[in-house]
Coordinates of C-alpha atoms in Angstrom, one line a residue:
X1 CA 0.0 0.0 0.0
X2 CA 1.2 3.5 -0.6
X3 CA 0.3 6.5 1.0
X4 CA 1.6 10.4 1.0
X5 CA 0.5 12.9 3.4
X6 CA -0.7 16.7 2.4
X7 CA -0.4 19.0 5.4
X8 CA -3.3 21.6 5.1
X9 CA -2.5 24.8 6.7
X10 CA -5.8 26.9 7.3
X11 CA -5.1 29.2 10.3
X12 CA -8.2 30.6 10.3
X13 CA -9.9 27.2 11.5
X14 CA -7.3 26.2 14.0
X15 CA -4.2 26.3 15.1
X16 CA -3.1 22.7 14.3
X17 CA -2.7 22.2 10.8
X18 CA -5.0 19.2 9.5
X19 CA -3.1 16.7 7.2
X20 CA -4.9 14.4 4.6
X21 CA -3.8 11.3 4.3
X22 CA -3.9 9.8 0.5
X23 CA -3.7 6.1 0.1
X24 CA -3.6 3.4 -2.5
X25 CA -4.8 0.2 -2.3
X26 CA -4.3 -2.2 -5.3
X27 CA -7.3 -5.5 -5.7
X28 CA -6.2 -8.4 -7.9
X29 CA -9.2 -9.4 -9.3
X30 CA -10.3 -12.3 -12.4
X31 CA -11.1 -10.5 -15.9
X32 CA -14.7 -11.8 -15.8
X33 CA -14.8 -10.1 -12.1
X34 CA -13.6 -6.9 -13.4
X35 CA -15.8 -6.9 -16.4
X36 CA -18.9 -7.0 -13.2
X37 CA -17.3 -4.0 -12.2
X38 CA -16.7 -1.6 -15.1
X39 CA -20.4 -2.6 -17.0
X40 CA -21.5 -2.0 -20.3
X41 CA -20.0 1.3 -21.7
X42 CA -18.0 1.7 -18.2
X43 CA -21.4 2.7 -16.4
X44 CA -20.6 0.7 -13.5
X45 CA -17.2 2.2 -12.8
X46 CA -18.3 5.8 -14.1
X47 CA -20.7 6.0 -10.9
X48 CA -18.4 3.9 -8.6
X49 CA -16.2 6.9 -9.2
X50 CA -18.3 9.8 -9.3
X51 CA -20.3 8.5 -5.9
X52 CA -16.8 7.5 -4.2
X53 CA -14.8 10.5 -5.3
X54 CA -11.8 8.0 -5.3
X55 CA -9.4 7.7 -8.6
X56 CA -10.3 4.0 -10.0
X57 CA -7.6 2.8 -12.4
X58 CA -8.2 -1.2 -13.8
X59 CA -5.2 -2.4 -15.7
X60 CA -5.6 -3.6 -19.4
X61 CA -6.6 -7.3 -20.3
X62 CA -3.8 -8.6 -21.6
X63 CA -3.4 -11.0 -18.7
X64 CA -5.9 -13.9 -17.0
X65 CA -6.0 -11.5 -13.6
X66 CA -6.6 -7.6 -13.7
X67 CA -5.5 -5.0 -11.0
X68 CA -7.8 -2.5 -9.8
X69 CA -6.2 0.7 -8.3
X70 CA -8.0 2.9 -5.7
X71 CA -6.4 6.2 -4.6
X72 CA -8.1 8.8 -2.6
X73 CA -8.5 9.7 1.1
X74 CA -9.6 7.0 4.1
X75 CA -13.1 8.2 3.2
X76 CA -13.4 7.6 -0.5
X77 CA -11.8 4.5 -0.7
X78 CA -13.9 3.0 1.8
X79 CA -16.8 4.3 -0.3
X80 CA -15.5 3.2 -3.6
X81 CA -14.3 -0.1 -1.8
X82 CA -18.1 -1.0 -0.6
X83 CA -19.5 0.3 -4.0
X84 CA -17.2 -2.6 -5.4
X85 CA -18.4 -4.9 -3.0
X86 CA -21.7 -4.4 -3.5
X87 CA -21.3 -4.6 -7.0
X88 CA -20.2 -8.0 -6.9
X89 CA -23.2 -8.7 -4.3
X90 CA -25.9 -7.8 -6.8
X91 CA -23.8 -9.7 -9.6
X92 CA -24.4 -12.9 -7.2
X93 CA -27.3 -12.7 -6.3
X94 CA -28.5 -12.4 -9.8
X95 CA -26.9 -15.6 -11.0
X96 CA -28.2 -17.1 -8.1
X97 CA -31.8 -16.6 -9.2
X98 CA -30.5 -17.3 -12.8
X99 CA -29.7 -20.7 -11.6
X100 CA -33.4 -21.7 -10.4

């Protein structure tokens, strides 16, 4: 994991300087897995990013296993993190009730 630190100086707010943390967390994931993940025209990942506020980045295809890349704060990578999960939830579920 990699992770820089941006000291934010607003003296106006406080006298201790707040610092934002930025983060990166890398998921390797199978291409059928991803493909869950980035939907038709890249809807899926478009709103995982805009709702998140994280930077997504999902490697090419060229190999069996893809790596998805999430950088942002604590906040937005938990946020695009669950959006992911859930993702996969509703993509399980739904062959689930395919299978009947």
């Amino acid at each position: 994991m990699e992770h820089s630190c941006v000291v934010l100086d607003d003296a106006a707010s406080s006298s201790v300087p707040q610092v934002s943390v930025i983060l990166t967390i890398r998921l390797l994931m199978q291409g059928k897995e991803v493909g869950s993940i980035i939907g038709k025209r890249g809807d899926h990942i478009k709103s995982i990013r805009d709702g998140s506020g994280a930077k997504i980045n999902i490697s090419d295809g060229s190999c069996p296993e893809r790596i998805v890349t999430i950088t942002g704060n604590v906040d937005t990578i938990n946020k695009a993190f669950s959006m992911i999960c859930n993702k996969f939830q509703e993509v399980c579920t739904l062959n689930v009730l395919l299978l009947r």
